[in-house]
XYZ file of C-alpha atoms in Angstrom:
595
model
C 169.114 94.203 198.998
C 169.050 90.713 197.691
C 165.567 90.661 199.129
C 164.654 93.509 197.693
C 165.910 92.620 194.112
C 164.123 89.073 194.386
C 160.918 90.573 194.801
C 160.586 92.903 192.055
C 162.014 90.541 189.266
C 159.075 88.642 190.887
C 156.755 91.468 190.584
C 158.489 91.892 186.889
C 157.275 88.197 185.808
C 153.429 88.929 187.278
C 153.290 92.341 184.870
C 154.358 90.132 181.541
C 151.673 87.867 182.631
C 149.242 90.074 182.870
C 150.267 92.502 179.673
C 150.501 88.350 177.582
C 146.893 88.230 179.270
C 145.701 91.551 178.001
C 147.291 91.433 174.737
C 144.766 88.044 174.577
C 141.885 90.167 175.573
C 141.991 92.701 173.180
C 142.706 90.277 170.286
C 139.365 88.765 171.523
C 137.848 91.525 172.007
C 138.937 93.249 168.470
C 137.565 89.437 166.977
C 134.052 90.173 168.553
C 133.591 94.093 167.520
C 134.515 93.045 163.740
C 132.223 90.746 164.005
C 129.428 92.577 165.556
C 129.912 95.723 163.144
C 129.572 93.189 160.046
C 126.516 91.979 161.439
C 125.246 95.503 162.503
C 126.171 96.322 158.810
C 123.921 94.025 157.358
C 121.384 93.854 159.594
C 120.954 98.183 159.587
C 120.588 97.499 155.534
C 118.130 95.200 155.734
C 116.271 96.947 158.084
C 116.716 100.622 156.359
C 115.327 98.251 153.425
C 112.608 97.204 155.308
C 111.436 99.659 157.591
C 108.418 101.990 156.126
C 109.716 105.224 157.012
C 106.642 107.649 158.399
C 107.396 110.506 155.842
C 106.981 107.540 152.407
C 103.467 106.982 154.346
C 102.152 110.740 154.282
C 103.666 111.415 151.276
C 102.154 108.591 149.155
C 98.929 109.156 150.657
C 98.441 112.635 151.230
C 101.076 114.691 148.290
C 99.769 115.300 145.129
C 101.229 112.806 142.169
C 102.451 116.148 140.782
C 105.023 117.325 143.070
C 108.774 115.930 143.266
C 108.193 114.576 146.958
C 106.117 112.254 145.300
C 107.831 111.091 142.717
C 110.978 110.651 144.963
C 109.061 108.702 147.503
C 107.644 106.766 144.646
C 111.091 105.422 143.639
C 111.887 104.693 147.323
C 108.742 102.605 147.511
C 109.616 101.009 144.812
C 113.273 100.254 145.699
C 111.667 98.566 149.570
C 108.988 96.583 147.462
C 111.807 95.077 145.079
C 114.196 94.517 148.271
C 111.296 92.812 150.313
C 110.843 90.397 147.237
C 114.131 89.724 147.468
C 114.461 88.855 150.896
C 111.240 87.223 150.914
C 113.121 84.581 148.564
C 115.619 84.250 150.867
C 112.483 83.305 153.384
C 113.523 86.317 155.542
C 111.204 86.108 158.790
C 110.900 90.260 158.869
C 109.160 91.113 155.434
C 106.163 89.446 156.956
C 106.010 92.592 159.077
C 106.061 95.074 156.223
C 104.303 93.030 153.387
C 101.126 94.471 154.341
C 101.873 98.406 154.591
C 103.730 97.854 151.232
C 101.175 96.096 149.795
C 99.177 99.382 150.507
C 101.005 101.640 150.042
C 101.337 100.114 146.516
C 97.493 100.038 145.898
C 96.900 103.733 147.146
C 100.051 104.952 144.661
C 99.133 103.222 141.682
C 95.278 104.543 141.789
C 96.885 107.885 142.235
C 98.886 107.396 139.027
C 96.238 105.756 137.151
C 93.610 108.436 137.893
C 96.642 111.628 137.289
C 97.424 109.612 133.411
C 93.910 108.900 132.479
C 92.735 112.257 133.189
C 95.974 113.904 131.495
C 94.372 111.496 128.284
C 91.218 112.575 129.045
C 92.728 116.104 128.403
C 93.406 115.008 125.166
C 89.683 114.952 123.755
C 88.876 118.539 124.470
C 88.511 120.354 121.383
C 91.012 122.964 120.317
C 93.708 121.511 122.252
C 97.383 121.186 121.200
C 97.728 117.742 122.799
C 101.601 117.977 122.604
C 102.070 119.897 125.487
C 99.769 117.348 127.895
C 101.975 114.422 126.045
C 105.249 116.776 126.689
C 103.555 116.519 130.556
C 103.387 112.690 130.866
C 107.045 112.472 129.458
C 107.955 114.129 132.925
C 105.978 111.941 134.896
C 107.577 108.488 132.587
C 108.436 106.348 135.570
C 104.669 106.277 136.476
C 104.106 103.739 133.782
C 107.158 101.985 134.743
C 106.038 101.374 137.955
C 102.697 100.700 137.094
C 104.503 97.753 134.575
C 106.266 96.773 137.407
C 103.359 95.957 140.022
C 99.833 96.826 138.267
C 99.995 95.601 134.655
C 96.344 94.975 134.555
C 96.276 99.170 135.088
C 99.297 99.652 133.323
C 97.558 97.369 129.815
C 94.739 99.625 130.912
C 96.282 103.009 130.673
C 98.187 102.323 127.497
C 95.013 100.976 125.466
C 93.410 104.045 126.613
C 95.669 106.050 125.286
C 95.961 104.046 122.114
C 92.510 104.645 121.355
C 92.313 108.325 122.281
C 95.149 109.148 119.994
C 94.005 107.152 117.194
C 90.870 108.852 117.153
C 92.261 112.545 117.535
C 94.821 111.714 114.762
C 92.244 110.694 111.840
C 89.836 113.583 113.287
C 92.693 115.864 112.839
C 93.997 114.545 109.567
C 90.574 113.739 107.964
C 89.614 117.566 108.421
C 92.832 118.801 107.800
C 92.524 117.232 104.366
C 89.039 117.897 103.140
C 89.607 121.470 104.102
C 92.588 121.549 102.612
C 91.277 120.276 98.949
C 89.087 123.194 98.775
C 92.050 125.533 98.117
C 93.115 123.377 95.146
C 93.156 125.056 91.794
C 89.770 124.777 90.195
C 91.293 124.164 86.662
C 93.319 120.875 86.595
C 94.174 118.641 83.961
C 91.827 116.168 82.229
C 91.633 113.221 80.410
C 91.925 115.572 77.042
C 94.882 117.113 77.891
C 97.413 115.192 76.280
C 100.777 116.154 74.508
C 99.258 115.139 71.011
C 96.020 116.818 71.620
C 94.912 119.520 69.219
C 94.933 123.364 70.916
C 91.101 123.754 71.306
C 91.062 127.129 72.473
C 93.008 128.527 69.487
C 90.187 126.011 67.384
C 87.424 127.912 69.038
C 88.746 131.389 68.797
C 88.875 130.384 64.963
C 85.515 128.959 64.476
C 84.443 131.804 66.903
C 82.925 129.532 69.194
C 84.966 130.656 72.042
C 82.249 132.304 74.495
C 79.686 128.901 73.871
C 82.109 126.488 74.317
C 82.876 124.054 77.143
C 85.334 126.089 79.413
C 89.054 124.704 79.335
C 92.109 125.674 80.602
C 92.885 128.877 79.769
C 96.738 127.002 78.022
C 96.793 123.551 77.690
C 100.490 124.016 77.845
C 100.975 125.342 80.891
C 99.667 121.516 81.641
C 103.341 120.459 80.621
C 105.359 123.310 82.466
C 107.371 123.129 85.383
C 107.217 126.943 85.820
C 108.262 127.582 89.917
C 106.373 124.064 90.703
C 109.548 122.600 91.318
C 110.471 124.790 94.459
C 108.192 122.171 96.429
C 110.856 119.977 96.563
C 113.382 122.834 97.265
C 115.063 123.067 100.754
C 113.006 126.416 101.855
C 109.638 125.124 100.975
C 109.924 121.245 101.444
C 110.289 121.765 105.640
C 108.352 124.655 105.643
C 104.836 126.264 107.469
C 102.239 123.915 106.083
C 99.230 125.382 104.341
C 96.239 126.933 106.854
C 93.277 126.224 104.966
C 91.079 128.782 106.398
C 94.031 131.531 105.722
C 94.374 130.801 102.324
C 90.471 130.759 101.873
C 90.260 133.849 103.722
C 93.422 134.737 101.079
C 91.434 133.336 98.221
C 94.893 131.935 97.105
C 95.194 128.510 95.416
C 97.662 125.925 95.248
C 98.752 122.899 92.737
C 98.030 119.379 94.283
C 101.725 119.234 95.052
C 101.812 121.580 97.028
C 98.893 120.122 99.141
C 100.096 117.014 99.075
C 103.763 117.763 100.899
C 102.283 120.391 103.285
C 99.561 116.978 104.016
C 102.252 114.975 104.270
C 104.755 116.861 106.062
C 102.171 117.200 109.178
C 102.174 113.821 108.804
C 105.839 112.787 108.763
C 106.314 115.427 111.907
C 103.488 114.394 114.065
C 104.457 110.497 113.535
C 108.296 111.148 114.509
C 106.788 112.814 117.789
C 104.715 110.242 117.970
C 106.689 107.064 117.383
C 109.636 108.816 119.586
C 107.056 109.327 122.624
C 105.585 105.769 122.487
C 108.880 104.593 122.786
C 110.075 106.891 125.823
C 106.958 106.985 127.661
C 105.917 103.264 127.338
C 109.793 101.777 127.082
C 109.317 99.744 123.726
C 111.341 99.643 120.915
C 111.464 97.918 117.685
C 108.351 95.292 116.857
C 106.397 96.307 119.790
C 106.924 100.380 119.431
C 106.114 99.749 115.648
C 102.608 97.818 116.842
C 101.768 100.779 119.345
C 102.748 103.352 116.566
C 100.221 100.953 113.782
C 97.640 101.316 117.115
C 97.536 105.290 116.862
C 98.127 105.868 113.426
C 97.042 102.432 111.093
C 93.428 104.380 110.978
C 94.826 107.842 109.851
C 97.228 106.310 107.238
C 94.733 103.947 105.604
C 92.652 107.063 105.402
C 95.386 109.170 103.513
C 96.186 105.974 101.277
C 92.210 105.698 100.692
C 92.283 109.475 99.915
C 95.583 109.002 97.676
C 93.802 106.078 95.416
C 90.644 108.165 94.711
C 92.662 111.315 93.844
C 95.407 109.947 91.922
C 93.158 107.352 89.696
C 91.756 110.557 88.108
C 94.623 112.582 88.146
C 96.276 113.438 84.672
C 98.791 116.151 85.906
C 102.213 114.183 85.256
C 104.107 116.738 87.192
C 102.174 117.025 89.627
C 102.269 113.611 90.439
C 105.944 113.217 89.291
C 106.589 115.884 92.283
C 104.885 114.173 94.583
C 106.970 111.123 93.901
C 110.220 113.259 94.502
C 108.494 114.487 97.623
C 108.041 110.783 98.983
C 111.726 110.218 98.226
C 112.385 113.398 100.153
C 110.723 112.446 103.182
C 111.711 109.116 103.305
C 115.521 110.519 103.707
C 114.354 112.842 106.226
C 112.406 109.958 108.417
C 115.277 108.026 108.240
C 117.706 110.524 109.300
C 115.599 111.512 112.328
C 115.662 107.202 113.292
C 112.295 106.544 113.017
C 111.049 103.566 110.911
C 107.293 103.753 111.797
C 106.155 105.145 108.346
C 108.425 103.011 106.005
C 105.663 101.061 104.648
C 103.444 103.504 103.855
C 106.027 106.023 102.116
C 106.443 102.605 99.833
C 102.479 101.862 99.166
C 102.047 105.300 98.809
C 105.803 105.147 95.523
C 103.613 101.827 94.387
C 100.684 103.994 94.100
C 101.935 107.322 92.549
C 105.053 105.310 89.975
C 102.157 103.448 87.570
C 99.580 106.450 87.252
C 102.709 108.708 86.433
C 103.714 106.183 84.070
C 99.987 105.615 82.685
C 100.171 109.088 82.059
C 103.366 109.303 80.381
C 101.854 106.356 78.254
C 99.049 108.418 77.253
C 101.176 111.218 75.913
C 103.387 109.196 73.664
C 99.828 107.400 72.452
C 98.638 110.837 71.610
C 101.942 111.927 69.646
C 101.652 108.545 68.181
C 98.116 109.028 67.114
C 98.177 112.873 65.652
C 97.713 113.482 62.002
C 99.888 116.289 61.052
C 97.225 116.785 58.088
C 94.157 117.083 60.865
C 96.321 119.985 62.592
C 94.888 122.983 59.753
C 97.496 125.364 58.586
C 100.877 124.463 59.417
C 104.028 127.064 59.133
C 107.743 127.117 59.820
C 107.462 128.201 63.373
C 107.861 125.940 66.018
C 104.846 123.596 66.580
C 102.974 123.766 69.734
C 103.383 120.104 70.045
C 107.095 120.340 70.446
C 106.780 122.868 72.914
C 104.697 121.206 75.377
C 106.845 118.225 74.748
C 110.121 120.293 75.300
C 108.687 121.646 78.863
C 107.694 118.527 79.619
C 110.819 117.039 79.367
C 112.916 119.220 80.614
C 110.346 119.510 83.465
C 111.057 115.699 84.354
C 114.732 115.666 83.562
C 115.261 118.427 86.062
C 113.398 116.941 88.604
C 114.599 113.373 87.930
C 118.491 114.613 88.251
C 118.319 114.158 91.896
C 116.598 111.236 92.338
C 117.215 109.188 88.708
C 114.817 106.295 88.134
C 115.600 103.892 84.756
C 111.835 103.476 84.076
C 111.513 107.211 83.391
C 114.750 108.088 81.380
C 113.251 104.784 79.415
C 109.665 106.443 79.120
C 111.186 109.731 78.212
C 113.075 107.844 75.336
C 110.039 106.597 73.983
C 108.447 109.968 73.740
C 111.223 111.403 72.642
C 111.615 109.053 69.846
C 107.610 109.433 68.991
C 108.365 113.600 68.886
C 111.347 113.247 66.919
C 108.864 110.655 64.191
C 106.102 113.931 64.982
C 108.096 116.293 63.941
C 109.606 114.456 61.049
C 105.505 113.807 59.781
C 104.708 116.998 59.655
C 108.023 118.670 57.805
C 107.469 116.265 55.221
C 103.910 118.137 54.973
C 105.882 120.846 53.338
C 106.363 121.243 49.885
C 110.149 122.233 49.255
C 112.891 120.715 50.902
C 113.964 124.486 52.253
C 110.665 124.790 54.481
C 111.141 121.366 55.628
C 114.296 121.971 57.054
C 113.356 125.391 58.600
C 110.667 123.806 60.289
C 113.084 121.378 61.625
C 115.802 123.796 62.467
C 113.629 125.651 64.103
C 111.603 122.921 66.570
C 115.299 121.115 67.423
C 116.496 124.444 67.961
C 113.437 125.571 70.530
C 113.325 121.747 71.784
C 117.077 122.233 72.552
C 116.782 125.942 74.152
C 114.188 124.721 76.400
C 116.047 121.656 77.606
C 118.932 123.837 78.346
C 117.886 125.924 80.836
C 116.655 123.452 83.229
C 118.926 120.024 81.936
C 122.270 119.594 82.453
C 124.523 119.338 78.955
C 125.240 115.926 79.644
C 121.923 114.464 79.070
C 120.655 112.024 76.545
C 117.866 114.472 75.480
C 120.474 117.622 74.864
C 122.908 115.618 72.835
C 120.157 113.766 70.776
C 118.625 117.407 69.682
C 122.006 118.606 69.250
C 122.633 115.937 67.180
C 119.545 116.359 64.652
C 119.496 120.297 64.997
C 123.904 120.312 63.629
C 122.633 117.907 61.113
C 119.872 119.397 59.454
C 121.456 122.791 60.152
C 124.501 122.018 57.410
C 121.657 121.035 55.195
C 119.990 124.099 55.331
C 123.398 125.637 54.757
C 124.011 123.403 51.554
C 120.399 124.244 50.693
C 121.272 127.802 50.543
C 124.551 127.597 48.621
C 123.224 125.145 46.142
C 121.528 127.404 43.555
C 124.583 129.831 43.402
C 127.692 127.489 44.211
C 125.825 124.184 43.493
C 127.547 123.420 40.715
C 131.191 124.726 42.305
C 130.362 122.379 45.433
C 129.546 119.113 43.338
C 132.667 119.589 41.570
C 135.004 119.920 44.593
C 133.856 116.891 46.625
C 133.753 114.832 42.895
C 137.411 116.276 42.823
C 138.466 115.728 46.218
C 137.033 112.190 45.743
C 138.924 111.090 42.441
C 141.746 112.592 44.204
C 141.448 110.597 47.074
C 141.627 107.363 45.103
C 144.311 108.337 42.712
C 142.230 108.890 39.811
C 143.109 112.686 39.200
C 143.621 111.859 35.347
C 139.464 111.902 34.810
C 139.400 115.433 35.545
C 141.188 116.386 32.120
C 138.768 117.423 29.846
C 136.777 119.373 32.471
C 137.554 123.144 31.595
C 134.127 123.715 29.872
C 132.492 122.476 32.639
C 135.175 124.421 35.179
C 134.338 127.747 33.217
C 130.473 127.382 33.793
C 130.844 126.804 37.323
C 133.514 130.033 37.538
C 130.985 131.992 35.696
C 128.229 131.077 37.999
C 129.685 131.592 41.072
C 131.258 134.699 40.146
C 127.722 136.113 39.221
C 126.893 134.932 42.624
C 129.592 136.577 44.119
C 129.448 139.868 42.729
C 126.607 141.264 43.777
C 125.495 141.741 47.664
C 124.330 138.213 49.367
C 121.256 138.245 50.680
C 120.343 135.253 52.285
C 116.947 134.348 52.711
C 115.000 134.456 56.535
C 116.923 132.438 58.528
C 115.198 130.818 61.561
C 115.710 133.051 64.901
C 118.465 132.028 67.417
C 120.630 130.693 64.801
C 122.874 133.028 62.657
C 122.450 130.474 59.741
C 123.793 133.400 57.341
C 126.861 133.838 58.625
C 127.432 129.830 58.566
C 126.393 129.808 55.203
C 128.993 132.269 53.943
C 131.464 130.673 56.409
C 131.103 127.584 54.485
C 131.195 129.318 51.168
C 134.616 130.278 51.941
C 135.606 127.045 52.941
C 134.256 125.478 49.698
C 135.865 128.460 47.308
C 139.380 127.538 49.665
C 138.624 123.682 48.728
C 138.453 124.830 45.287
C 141.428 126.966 45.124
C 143.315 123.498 46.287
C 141.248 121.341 43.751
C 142.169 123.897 40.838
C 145.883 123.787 42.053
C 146.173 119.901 41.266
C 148.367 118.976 38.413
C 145.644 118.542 35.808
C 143.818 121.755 36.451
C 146.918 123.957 37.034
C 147.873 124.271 33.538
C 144.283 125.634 32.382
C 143.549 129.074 31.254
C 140.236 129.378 33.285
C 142.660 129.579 36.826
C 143.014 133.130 35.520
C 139.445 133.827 36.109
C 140.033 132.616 39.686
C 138.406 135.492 42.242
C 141.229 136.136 44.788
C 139.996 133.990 48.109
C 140.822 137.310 50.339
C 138.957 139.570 48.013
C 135.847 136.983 48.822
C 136.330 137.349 52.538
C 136.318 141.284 52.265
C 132.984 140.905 50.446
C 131.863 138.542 52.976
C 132.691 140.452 56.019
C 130.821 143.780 54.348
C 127.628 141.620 54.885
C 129.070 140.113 58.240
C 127.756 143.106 60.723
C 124.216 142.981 59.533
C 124.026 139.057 60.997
């Protein structure tokens, strides 16, 4: 037994040996398979790097450019060509074995790319064609140029000044027939150097010397020259971004359009195609700031020098104000649109093109005041109370601009429209004084301030300059007319109350004693006066100057009644003669319904 027991606590020590010794083994052995499967790890990258599998070899050479095999293989060639750089900085013995295959595999894609862009630009030049929906095609196919900037730039430089020069060329083909064809459906009749504000009416001359079928032809109304009519929908919401004018339609239509109108449906295809444009050089060629704004000049420098070219001829003999004041407004318009769609390209030329269009509208505006300035109200043949046709252009001028300006205010123009508002109100002021009596004077005045101001009403808001100024003059010269009116009945009534009110007013009631002859004259006149029915005379239209006359009769006879109630006066016998003030306003409101 003790035998027995010896030998298997000796068999007992030889096991923990041999589990210690296996323990040591697999600790060893664990050691070596880390380290084999970190190196297997590293080496199986490199080599899936590396390794040109046989389907990136067909594919390249044999798939069309077109298909999405391709373009996938394309970025896995391009991934092994950037790793083999890599490791062949690292001197890496193995990309010796691949260079080669790369290296063609490289040549044979990039002439495929070249040859599929350059004919898709090719595509471009083939008349009738909408080349947005080739350029929409290359956009899906943008990481051919990338690769070609990657490895070929020789062919990429080569691909991009093609297209460069293809677009430039379609783009001031496109525009330069667009916009001859598009002049031809411009009014025929358009303002000239003669049609100024201050500028006699020649047709109304010729119908009077009966000269009107020899004559040169003019516009059929100079003063439509100066209305705003529905002109100023062109820089409405609806019509601004809409359908620009087809030439051949409209000729086909034989409708006509103002210059403005031409001008923003010419500009607008502008402004649209250069955001498409600017926003494809930059996602198909991967530039942004300076060098997308160089590409962009590269397309489109030609085409805008042409419109600015065009712009200079047209507007140098251009003496439509609105018309060029709207195309102003339409700039401003557009430049807020451009920059809320990101793209800078056109900023420059939206300013040459303000630097261009502010001075002639100015020039213009200069004219017109020159021309008020310059008109002899005794040169302008029979004159009447009725509004002068002066003042009317000059009111839908004005309120043309105002209108227009509201949205977009500019201090040069409210300072130009002060000037010619000043040389209207001198105008107008010239020619009353061409009147005999002081009543047609101020019925000619009443009634210009009060067109002027109807006219600047509907389109300017209350607030203006121009509304108060005319509202100023036409109150003014209205209570005149008013006095004017009352004077040969009440005249002498009147002049006593305000002489009354005065000495009253500085404490020197004691000079009115003494006064009852003169009290019983003016009693007896303006009872004769009151007696009978008041008829005013013609009033001018709009104004119910009537009615404000006898409303400030009965404020006078109520000043009166006070004046006759002061201490010196109360005593007198004449008060007796007094006409009750409520029997007056019965009288007055008899007359009252026919006003």
């Amino acid at each position: 037994m003790e035998a027995m027991l010896s030998s298997f606590q000796s068999d007992l020590s030889s096991i923990s040996c041999e589990i210690q010794t296996l323990q040591e083994q697999s600790v060893a052995m664990n050691v070596r398979l880390r380290n084999r499967q970190a190196v297997r790890g590293r080496l199986s990258q490199l080599v899936d790097e590396l390794v040109v599998p046989n389907v990136m070899i067909s594919t390249i050479l044999e798939t069309p450019v077109t298909e999405q095999g391709f373009l996938e293989q394309l970025h896995e060639l391009n991934n092994k060509i950037n790793a083999v750089k890599e490791q062949a900085f690292r001197e890496t013995m193995a990309c010796a074995d691949v260079a080669d295959i790369l290296d063609k595999l490289k040549a044979k894609a990039v002439a495929k790319i070249r040859e599929f862009i350059l004919q898709k630009i090719y595509s471009f030049r083939k008349p009738m064609t909408n080349y947005q929906i080739p350029q929409n095609a290359l956009l899906k196919y943008r990481f051919f140029y990338q690769f070609l900037l990657g490895h070929e730039r020789s062919v990429a430089k080569e691909v991009r000044d093609e297209y460069l020069e293809t677009m430039s060329k379609i783009y001031l083909s496109y525009f330069k027939s667009y916009t001859t064809r598009l002049m031809k459906v411009q009014y025929e009749e358009v303002a000239e150097k003669e049609d100024l504000m201050g500028v006699e009416d020649t047709a109304k001359k010729d119908i009077l010397f009966g000269h009107c079928f020899f004559s040169k032809p003019s516009l059929r109304n100079r003063n439509t020259i100066f209305t705003l009519g529905n002109r100023g929908s062109v820089i409405g919401g609806a019509e601004l971004e809409g359908p620009i004018i087809v030439p051949h339609s409209a000729q086909k239509s034989d409708v006509r359009y103002p210059f403005e109108s031409l001008f923003r449906s010419q500009h607008y295809a502008l402004l649209d195609n250069s955001c498409r444009e600017y926003l494809f050089l930059c996602d198909f060629f991967l530039v942004t700031g300076g060098p997308a704004l160089d590409l962009f000049n590269a397309v489109m420098g030609k085409t805008l020098a042409m419109f600015l070219k065009h712009m200079d001829a047209y507007v140098s003999d251009c003496y439509d104000s609105i018309a060029v004041f709207l195309c102003i407004h339409i700039v401003l318009r557009f430049k807020a649109i451009v920059a809320k769609r990101n793209v800078p390209a056109i900023d420059k030329y939206w300013d040459t093109l303000l630097e261009m269009l502010w001075p002639r509208f100015e020039h213009i505006l200069e004219l017109n005041i020159q021309s008020i300035q310059n008109t002899d109200p005794q040169k302008l043949g029979f004159l009447d109370t009725r509004p002068h046709y002066i003042t009317r252009r000059y009111a839908e001028f004005s309120s043309a601009i105002v209108s227009i300006n509201q949205t977009f205010p500019h201090d040069r123009t409210l300072t130009l429209l002060g000037q010619l508002q000043a040389e209207v109100e001198n105008f107008v002021l010239r020619v009353a004084a061409e009147f005999s009596s002081r009543r047609e004077q101020l019925i000619f005045l009443i009634n210009n301030y009060d067109m002027m101001l109807g006219v600047l009403m509907e389109r300017a808001v209350e607030e203006s300059k121009e509304v108060e100024g005319f509202q100023q003059l036409l109150n003014a010269r209205t209570q005149e007319f008013i006095e004017e009116l009352l004077a040969p009945g009440f005249g002498g009534m009147i002049a006593f109350v305000k002489e009354a009110e005065a000495l009253a007013e500085r404490g020197q009631l004691e000079r009115l004693r003494g006064e009852e002859e003169g009290l019983c004259v003016c009693l007896h006149a303006a009872g004769a006066s009151l007696l009978p029915p008041y008829t005013p005379l013609s009033p001018p239209p709009r104004l119910s100057l009537p009615q404000g006359a006898l409303t400030q009769l009965i404020q006078y006879y109520h000043r009166f009644h006070k004046v006759m109630a002061l201490p010196p006066l109360k005593a007198l016998p004449v008060r007796s003669e007094l006409i009750n003030i409520h029997h007056l306003m019965v009288e007055v409101k008899k007359h009252k319904p026919n006003f």
